[in-house]
Amino acid sequence: MMFVQRLGAVAALIEQRLEKLLDECAPPAGERLGAAMRHAMLGGGKRFRPFLVIECARLFGVEEPRARDAAAAFECVHCYSLAHDDLPAMDDDDVRRGRPTVHRAFDEWTAILAGDALLTLAFEIMAREATHPDPAVRVDLARVLAHAAGGRGMVLGQMLDLEAEKRGEPAAITEAHVRRLQGLKTGALIAAACEAGAVVGGASTEDRAALLRYGTDLGLAFQIADDLLDAEGDATAVGKATGKDHAAGKATLVSLIGVDAARTQLDEVIEDAARQLAPFGDKAATLIEAARFAANRAH
Ligand code: GRG
């Protein structure tokens, strides 16, 4: 199956599974919190991080049902981060996935609490026996996710981003600073999704490290592509406002080195990502395509 079909198939599977998990673990849709959690999670999104968990686990012969809950937990963290990032105190966005953001559809305090509940739901899912029969694997998965999402991962990346934008710190932003910030804000969760696939698959230390390196390259490619979309994309196709980074004078790789150099870096990163997958041979063809997709995506 080609990559785009695989991504679509995984997205449909994850949508169904998220509905089930929300029904089992979240407040009912008739309650305001339950409705806001479902608004944040359901009916949109590429489900790229769950796809990575499932595809990386498949390298080790793991079928989808064994990887789908760990994959869903990653999507919970991703959706919480989007709901909070969209808040007026952070990036202040009205549209996400072509629909009103959670605080626009509800209100700010509901969006904060829905995000909190989705973050905690992720770890409830990781702890459930249905996620993996081996408790040591469940603990490993929870640690990988927590580390990537927390104060040495995505939250730190978001902090550095907002410090730069809202406090003007550091005064002179270098390419190295932008790379670190973006690696944490966007890259950490993407890389951890690949690592989690290796954990579910019972990978060797070497294979796990190779997938983490692949995920790190992929995260970087994803963020450079996002910067290019912001600089050049059409808001309707992207599903959110574009040109925001530029209008805010935000330092991105594109603003620091220009569109052409960013495209060249993107090509190099994709080649590097593909190199990390060499040990897996033909089995990794879909993941190589995934890296090309992340680089060339239109939304
Ligand atoms: C609030 C702690 C906290 C962190 C927020 C993820 C994030 C950190 C901010 C989002 C800002 C942003 C647009 C980053 C660029 C890359 C990115 C994560 C894009 C959105 O992810 P996609 O393209 O979205 O996978 P879908 O809608 O397909 O799930």
Short mmCIF file of N, CA, C and O in Angstrom, two decimals, residues 45-142:
data_model
loop_
_atom_site.label_atom_id
_atom_site.label_comp_id
_atom_site.label_asym_id
_atom_site.label_seq_id
_atom_site.Cartn_x
_atom_site.Cartn_y
_atom_site.Cartn_z
N GLY A 45 -7.25 16.21 11.45
CA GLY A 45 -5.86 15.89 11.78
C GLY A 45 -5.36 14.73 10.94
O GLY A 45 -6.10 13.82 10.60
N LYS A 46 -4.10 14.81 10.64
CA LYS A 46 -3.49 13.76 9.79
C LYS A 46 -3.23 12.48 10.57
O LYS A 46 -3.02 11.44 9.98
N ARG A 47 -3.14 12.58 11.89
CA ARG A 47 -2.81 11.43 12.77
C ARG A 47 -1.41 10.91 12.43
O ARG A 47 -1.18 9.70 12.36
N PHE A 48 -0.52 11.87 12.19
CA PHE A 48 0.83 11.52 11.75
C PHE A 48 1.64 10.82 12.86
O PHE A 48 2.37 9.86 12.61
N ARG A 49 1.48 11.28 14.11
CA ARG A 49 2.25 10.66 15.20
C ARG A 49 1.78 9.23 15.47
O ARG A 49 2.62 8.32 15.60
N PRO A 50 0.43 9.00 15.53
CA PRO A 50 -0.01 7.60 15.65
C PRO A 50 0.48 6.73 14.50
O PRO A 50 0.86 5.58 14.69
N PHE A 51 0.46 7.30 13.30
CA PHE A 51 0.96 6.56 12.13
C PHE A 51 2.41 6.10 12.37
O PHE A 51 2.78 4.97 12.07
N LEU A 52 3.22 7.01 12.93
CA LEU A 52 4.63 6.67 13.15
C LEU A 52 4.77 5.55 14.18
O LEU A 52 5.60 4.64 14.00
N VAL A 53 3.98 5.61 15.25
CA VAL A 53 4.04 4.53 16.26
C VAL A 53 3.71 3.20 15.58
O VAL A 53 4.45 2.21 15.71
N ILE A 54 2.63 3.19 14.82
CA ILE A 54 2.14 1.95 14.22
C ILE A 54 3.12 1.44 13.15
O ILE A 54 3.46 0.26 13.10
N GLU A 55 3.62 2.34 12.31
CA GLU A 55 4.53 1.92 11.22
C GLU A 55 5.87 1.45 11.78
O GLU A 55 6.46 0.50 11.26
N CYS A 56 6.37 2.14 12.81
CA CYS A 56 7.67 1.71 13.38
C CYS A 56 7.49 0.36 14.08
O CYS A 56 8.37 -0.49 13.98
N ALA A 57 6.36 0.15 14.74
CA ALA A 57 6.13 -1.15 15.38
C ALA A 57 6.03 -2.26 14.33
O ALA A 57 6.48 -3.39 14.55
N ARG A 58 5.47 -1.92 13.17
CA ARG A 58 5.31 -2.91 12.09
C ARG A 58 6.65 -3.44 11.58
O ARG A 58 6.73 -4.56 11.08
N LEU A 59 7.70 -2.63 11.71
CA LEU A 59 9.04 -3.09 11.30
C LEU A 59 9.42 -4.36 12.06
O LEU A 59 10.26 -5.13 11.62
N PHE A 60 8.82 -4.52 13.24
CA PHE A 60 9.17 -5.67 14.09
C PHE A 60 8.05 -6.72 14.09
O PHE A 60 7.94 -7.53 15.01
N GLY A 61 7.20 -6.65 13.07
CA GLY A 61 6.15 -7.66 12.91
C GLY A 61 4.95 -7.47 13.81
O GLY A 61 4.14 -8.39 13.96
N VAL A 62 4.81 -6.26 14.40
CA VAL A 62 3.66 -6.01 15.29
C VAL A 62 2.46 -5.56 14.45
O VAL A 62 2.57 -4.62 13.66
N GLU A 63 1.33 -6.21 14.64
CA GLU A 63 0.11 -5.82 13.91
C GLU A 63 -0.55 -4.62 14.59
O GLU A 63 -0.35 -4.37 15.79
N GLU A 64 -1.39 -3.91 13.83
CA GLU A 64 -1.98 -2.66 14.31
C GLU A 64 -2.68 -2.74 15.68
O GLU A 64 -2.49 -1.84 16.51
N PRO A 65 -3.49 -3.77 15.93
CA PRO A 65 -4.22 -3.76 17.22
C PRO A 65 -3.29 -3.70 18.44
O PRO A 65 -3.66 -3.14 19.47
N ARG A 66 -2.08 -4.23 18.31
CA ARG A 66 -1.15 -4.22 19.44
C ARG A 66 -0.51 -2.84 19.65
O ARG A 66 -0.06 -2.51 20.74
N ALA A 67 -0.49 -2.01 18.60
CA ALA A 67 0.18 -0.70 18.69
C ALA A 67 -0.81 0.46 18.77
O ALA A 67 -0.41 1.59 19.05
N ARG A 68 -2.10 0.20 18.53
CA ARG A 68 -3.02 1.33 18.32
C ARG A 68 -3.28 2.17 19.57
O ARG A 68 -3.48 3.38 19.47
N ASP A 69 -3.25 1.57 20.77
CA ASP A 69 -3.53 2.38 21.95
C ASP A 69 -2.34 3.27 22.32
O ASP A 69 -2.53 4.44 22.70
N ALA A 70 -1.14 2.72 22.19
CA ALA A 70 0.05 3.57 22.40
C ALA A 70 0.02 4.72 21.40
O ALA A 70 0.33 5.87 21.73
N ALA A 71 -0.38 4.41 20.16
CA ALA A 71 -0.47 5.44 19.12
C ALA A 71 -1.51 6.50 19.50
O ALA A 71 -1.28 7.70 19.36
N ALA A 72 -2.66 6.04 20.01
CA ALA A 72 -3.73 6.97 20.40
C ALA A 72 -3.27 7.89 21.54
O ALA A 72 -3.62 9.08 21.58
N ALA A 73 -2.46 7.34 22.45
CA ALA A 73 -1.97 8.17 23.57
C ALA A 73 -1.13 9.33 23.04
O ALA A 73 -1.22 10.46 23.54
N PHE A 74 -0.31 9.07 22.02
CA PHE A 74 0.48 10.16 21.42
C PHE A 74 -0.44 11.23 20.83
O PHE A 74 -0.19 12.43 20.93
N GLU A 75 -1.54 10.81 20.20
CA GLU A 75 -2.45 11.79 19.60
C GLU A 75 -3.13 12.63 20.69
O GLU A 75 -3.40 13.81 20.48
N CYS A 76 -3.41 12.02 21.85
CA CYS A 76 -4.00 12.79 22.96
C CYS A 76 -3.07 13.94 23.37
O CYS A 76 -3.52 15.08 23.57
N VAL A 77 -1.78 13.62 23.50
CA VAL A 77 -0.82 14.67 23.89
C VAL A 77 -0.73 15.73 22.80
O VAL A 77 -0.72 16.94 23.07
N HIS A 78 -0.70 15.28 21.55
CA HIS A 78 -0.62 16.24 20.44
C HIS A 78 -1.84 17.18 20.45
O HIS A 78 -1.69 18.41 20.34
N CYS A 79 -3.04 16.61 20.62
CA CYS A 79 -4.26 17.44 20.58
C CYS A 79 -4.34 18.39 21.78
O CYS A 79 -4.81 19.52 21.64
N TYR A 80 -3.88 17.93 22.94
CA TYR A 80 -3.82 18.86 24.10
C TYR A 80 -2.90 20.03 23.77
O TYR A 80 -3.22 21.20 24.05
N SER A 81 -1.74 19.71 23.15
CA SER A 81 -0.77 20.78 22.89
C SER A 81 -1.33 21.78 21.89
O SER A 81 -1.09 22.99 22.01
N LEU A 82 -2.11 21.30 20.93
CA LEU A 82 -2.71 22.23 19.95
C LEU A 82 -3.76 23.10 20.63
O LEU A 82 -3.81 24.31 20.41
N ALA A 83 -4.61 22.48 21.48
CA ALA A 83 -5.66 23.26 22.17
C ALA A 83 -5.04 24.35 23.03
O ALA A 83 -5.52 25.50 23.06
N HIS A 84 -3.96 24.03 23.73
CA HIS A 84 -3.32 25.04 24.58
C HIS A 84 -2.54 26.06 23.74
O HIS A 84 -2.56 27.25 24.03
N ASP A 85 -1.86 25.58 22.70
CA ASP A 85 -1.08 26.50 21.86
C ASP A 85 -1.99 27.54 21.20
O ASP A 85 -1.59 28.69 20.98
N ASP A 86 -3.23 27.16 20.89
CA ASP A 86 -4.15 28.07 20.21
C ASP A 86 -4.72 29.16 21.13
O ASP A 86 -5.32 30.12 20.65
N LEU A 87 -4.55 28.99 22.44
CA LEU A 87 -5.14 29.95 23.40
C LEU A 87 -4.59 31.36 23.21
O LEU A 87 -3.43 31.52 22.79
N PRO A 88 -5.39 32.37 23.55
CA PRO A 88 -4.91 33.76 23.42
C PRO A 88 -3.59 34.01 24.15
O PRO A 88 -2.77 34.79 23.70
N ALA A 89 -3.37 33.35 25.29
CA ALA A 89 -2.12 33.57 26.04
C ALA A 89 -0.91 33.00 25.31
O ALA A 89 0.23 33.35 25.63
N MET A 90 -1.15 32.12 24.37
CA MET A 90 -0.02 31.51 23.64
C MET A 90 -0.03 32.01 22.20
O MET A 90 0.28 33.15 21.95
N ASP A 91 -0.45 31.17 21.24
CA ASP A 91 -0.33 31.59 19.85
C ASP A 91 -1.55 32.34 19.33
O ASP A 91 -1.53 32.93 18.26
N ASP A 92 -2.66 32.26 20.07
CA ASP A 92 -3.88 33.02 19.78
C ASP A 92 -4.42 32.76 18.37
O ASP A 92 -4.36 33.62 17.50
N ASP A 93 -4.94 31.56 18.17
CA ASP A 93 -5.50 31.19 16.87
C ASP A 93 -7.00 30.91 16.96
O ASP A 93 -7.47 30.37 17.96
N ASP A 94 -7.70 31.25 15.89
CA ASP A 94 -9.16 31.04 15.86
C ASP A 94 -9.54 29.77 15.11
O ASP A 94 -10.66 29.27 15.26
N VAL A 95 -8.64 29.30 14.23
CA VAL A 95 -8.98 28.18 13.35
C VAL A 95 -7.91 27.09 13.48
O VAL A 95 -6.71 27.39 13.49
N ARG A 96 -8.37 25.86 13.59
CA ARG A 96 -7.46 24.70 13.66
C ARG A 96 -8.13 23.57 12.91
O ARG A 96 -9.30 23.30 13.14
N ARG A 97 -7.42 22.90 12.05
CA ARG A 97 -7.98 21.81 11.25
C ARG A 97 -9.25 22.26 10.52
O ARG A 97 -10.23 21.52 10.43
N GLY A 98 -9.24 23.52 10.09
CA GLY A 98 -10.36 24.06 9.33
C GLY A 98 -11.62 24.32 10.16
O GLY A 98 -12.68 24.58 9.61
N ARG A 99 -11.51 24.25 11.49
CA ARG A 99 -12.67 24.45 12.38
C ARG A 99 -12.28 25.44 13.47
O ARG A 99 -11.10 25.69 13.70
N PRO A 100 -13.28 25.98 14.20
CA PRO A 100 -12.93 26.88 15.31
C PRO A 100 -12.04 26.15 16.33
O PRO A 100 -12.25 24.97 16.59
N THR A 101 -11.06 26.86 16.86
CA THR A 101 -10.22 26.29 17.93
C THR A 101 -11.09 26.02 19.16
O THR A 101 -12.22 26.52 19.26
N VAL A 102 -10.57 25.26 20.10
CA VAL A 102 -11.41 24.82 21.24
C VAL A 102 -11.92 26.03 22.03
O VAL A 102 -13.11 26.09 22.38
N HIS A 103 -11.07 27.02 22.29
CA HIS A 103 -11.55 28.17 23.09
C HIS A 103 -12.54 29.03 22.30
O HIS A 103 -13.33 29.75 22.89
N ARG A 104 -12.51 28.94 20.98
CA ARG A 104 -13.49 29.68 20.15
C ARG A 104 -14.83 28.94 20.15
O ARG A 104 -15.89 29.57 20.22
N ALA A 105 -14.76 27.60 20.05
CA ALA A 105 -16.00 26.82 20.05
C ALA A 105 -16.62 26.78 21.45
O ALA A 105 -17.84 26.65 21.58
N PHE A 106 -15.78 26.89 22.50
CA PHE A 106 -16.27 26.85 23.88
C PHE A 106 -15.85 28.15 24.55
O PHE A 106 -16.43 29.19 24.28
N ASP A 107 -14.84 28.11 25.38
CA ASP A 107 -14.28 29.32 26.00
C ASP A 107 -12.90 28.96 26.51
O ASP A 107 -12.50 27.80 26.46
N GLU A 108 -12.17 29.94 27.03
CA GLU A 108 -10.76 29.69 27.36
C GLU A 108 -10.60 28.67 28.49
O GLU A 108 -9.77 27.77 28.42
N TRP A 109 -11.42 28.84 29.53
CA TRP A 109 -11.21 27.93 30.67
C TRP A 109 -11.57 26.50 30.30
O TRP A 109 -10.93 25.55 30.75
N THR A 110 -12.59 26.34 29.44
CA THR A 110 -12.93 24.99 29.00
C THR A 110 -11.80 24.40 28.15
O THR A 110 -11.46 23.22 28.28
N ALA A 111 -11.18 25.23 27.30
CA ALA A 111 -10.08 24.74 26.46
C ALA A 111 -8.88 24.34 27.32
O ALA A 111 -8.22 23.33 27.04
N ILE A 112 -8.61 25.09 28.37
CA ILE A 112 -7.50 24.75 29.27
C ILE A 112 -7.78 23.40 29.93
O ILE A 112 -6.93 22.49 29.95
N LEU A 113 -9.00 23.26 30.46
CA LEU A 113 -9.33 22.02 31.18
C LEU A 113 -9.42 20.82 30.24
O LEU A 113 -8.99 19.72 30.59
N ALA A 114 -9.94 21.04 29.04
CA ALA A 114 -10.00 19.93 28.06
C ALA A 114 -8.57 19.48 27.72
O ALA A 114 -8.29 18.27 27.64
N GLY A 115 -7.66 20.44 27.55
CA GLY A 115 -6.26 20.09 27.28
C GLY A 115 -5.66 19.32 28.45
O GLY A 115 -5.00 18.29 28.25
N ASP A 116 -5.91 19.79 29.67
CA ASP A 116 -5.40 19.08 30.87
C ASP A 116 -5.91 17.64 30.88
O ASP A 116 -5.16 16.70 31.18
N ALA A 117 -7.19 17.49 30.58
CA ALA A 117 -7.80 16.15 30.64
C ALA A 117 -7.24 15.24 29.54
O ALA A 117 -7.08 14.04 29.75
N LEU A 118 -6.94 15.81 28.38
CA LEU A 118 -6.37 14.99 27.29
C LEU A 118 -4.95 14.56 27.62
O LEU A 118 -4.54 13.44 27.32
N LEU A 119 -4.19 15.46 28.26
CA LEU A 119 -2.82 15.10 28.64
C LEU A 119 -2.84 13.95 29.65
O LEU A 119 -2.08 12.98 29.51
N THR A 120 -3.71 14.05 30.63
CA THR A 120 -3.75 12.98 31.64
C THR A 120 -4.34 11.70 31.05
O THR A 120 -3.90 10.59 31.40
N LEU A 121 -5.28 11.85 30.13
CA LEU A 121 -5.86 10.67 29.46
C LEU A 121 -4.77 9.86 28.75
O LEU A 121 -4.80 8.63 28.76
N ALA A 122 -3.80 10.56 28.18
CA ALA A 122 -2.72 9.86 27.47
C ALA A 122 -2.03 8.86 28.39
O ALA A 122 -1.74 7.72 28.00
N PHE A 123 -1.81 9.27 29.63
CA PHE A 123 -1.07 8.39 30.54
C PHE A 123 -1.97 7.31 31.14
O PHE A 123 -1.50 6.22 31.46
N GLU A 124 -3.26 7.62 31.25
CA GLU A 124 -4.20 6.57 31.64
C GLU A 124 -4.19 5.47 30.57
O GLU A 124 -4.13 4.27 30.89
N ILE A 125 -4.22 5.88 29.31
CA ILE A 125 -4.20 4.90 28.21
C ILE A 125 -2.92 4.08 28.27
O ILE A 125 -2.95 2.84 28.18
N MET A 126 -1.78 4.75 28.42
CA MET A 126 -0.50 4.01 28.46
C MET A 126 -0.47 2.98 29.59
O MET A 126 0.18 1.95 29.48
N ALA A 127 -1.16 3.28 30.70
CA ALA A 127 -1.11 2.38 31.86
C ALA A 127 -2.06 1.20 31.74
O ALA A 127 -1.97 0.25 32.52
N ARG A 128 -3.00 1.26 30.78
CA ARG A 128 -4.00 0.18 30.69
C ARG A 128 -3.39 -1.10 30.12
O ARG A 128 -2.58 -1.06 29.20
N GLU A 129 -3.87 -2.22 30.64
CA GLU A 129 -3.36 -3.52 30.19
C GLU A 129 -3.61 -3.72 28.69
O GLU A 129 -2.83 -4.36 28.00
N ALA A 130 -4.71 -3.13 28.19
CA ALA A 130 -5.04 -3.28 26.76
C ALA A 130 -3.95 -2.70 25.87
O ALA A 130 -3.81 -3.08 24.71
N THR A 131 -3.16 -1.77 26.41
CA THR A 131 -2.12 -1.12 25.60
C THR A 131 -0.96 -2.08 25.33
O THR A 131 -0.43 -2.12 24.22
N HIS A 132 -0.58 -2.83 26.34
CA HIS A 132 0.44 -3.88 26.15
C HIS A 132 0.39 -4.83 27.35
O HIS A 132 0.28 -4.37 28.48
N PRO A 133 0.48 -6.13 27.10
CA PRO A 133 0.36 -7.07 28.23
C PRO A 133 1.53 -6.99 29.21
O PRO A 133 1.38 -7.34 30.38
N ASP A 134 2.69 -6.50 28.75
CA ASP A 134 3.88 -6.48 29.61
C ASP A 134 3.96 -5.13 30.35
O ASP A 134 4.14 -4.08 29.72
N PRO A 135 3.85 -5.13 31.70
CA PRO A 135 3.88 -3.87 32.44
C PRO A 135 5.18 -3.09 32.22
O PRO A 135 5.17 -1.85 32.23
N ALA A 136 6.30 -3.80 32.01
CA ALA A 136 7.58 -3.10 31.80
C ALA A 136 7.53 -2.30 30.49
O ALA A 136 8.08 -1.19 30.41
N VAL A 137 6.85 -2.84 29.48
CA VAL A 137 6.71 -2.11 28.21
C VAL A 137 5.82 -0.88 28.43
O VAL A 137 6.12 0.21 27.93
N ARG A 138 4.77 -1.04 29.21
CA ARG A 138 3.87 0.10 29.46
C ARG A 138 4.60 1.23 30.19
O ARG A 138 4.43 2.41 29.88
N VAL A 139 5.44 0.86 31.16
CA VAL A 139 6.21 1.88 31.89
C VAL A 139 7.20 2.57 30.94
O VAL A 139 7.35 3.80 30.97
N ASP A 140 7.85 1.78 30.09
CA ASP A 140 8.80 2.34 29.13
C ASP A 140 8.07 3.34 28.21
O ASP A 140 8.55 4.46 27.95
N LEU A 141 6.90 2.94 27.72
CA LEU A 141 6.13 3.82 26.82
C LEU A 141 5.75 5.12 27.54
O LEU A 141 5.86 6.21 26.96
N ALA A 142 5.30 4.99 28.78
CA ALA A 142 4.88 6.19 29.52
C ALA A 142 6.07 7.12 29.74
O ALA A 142 5.95 8.35 29.62
#
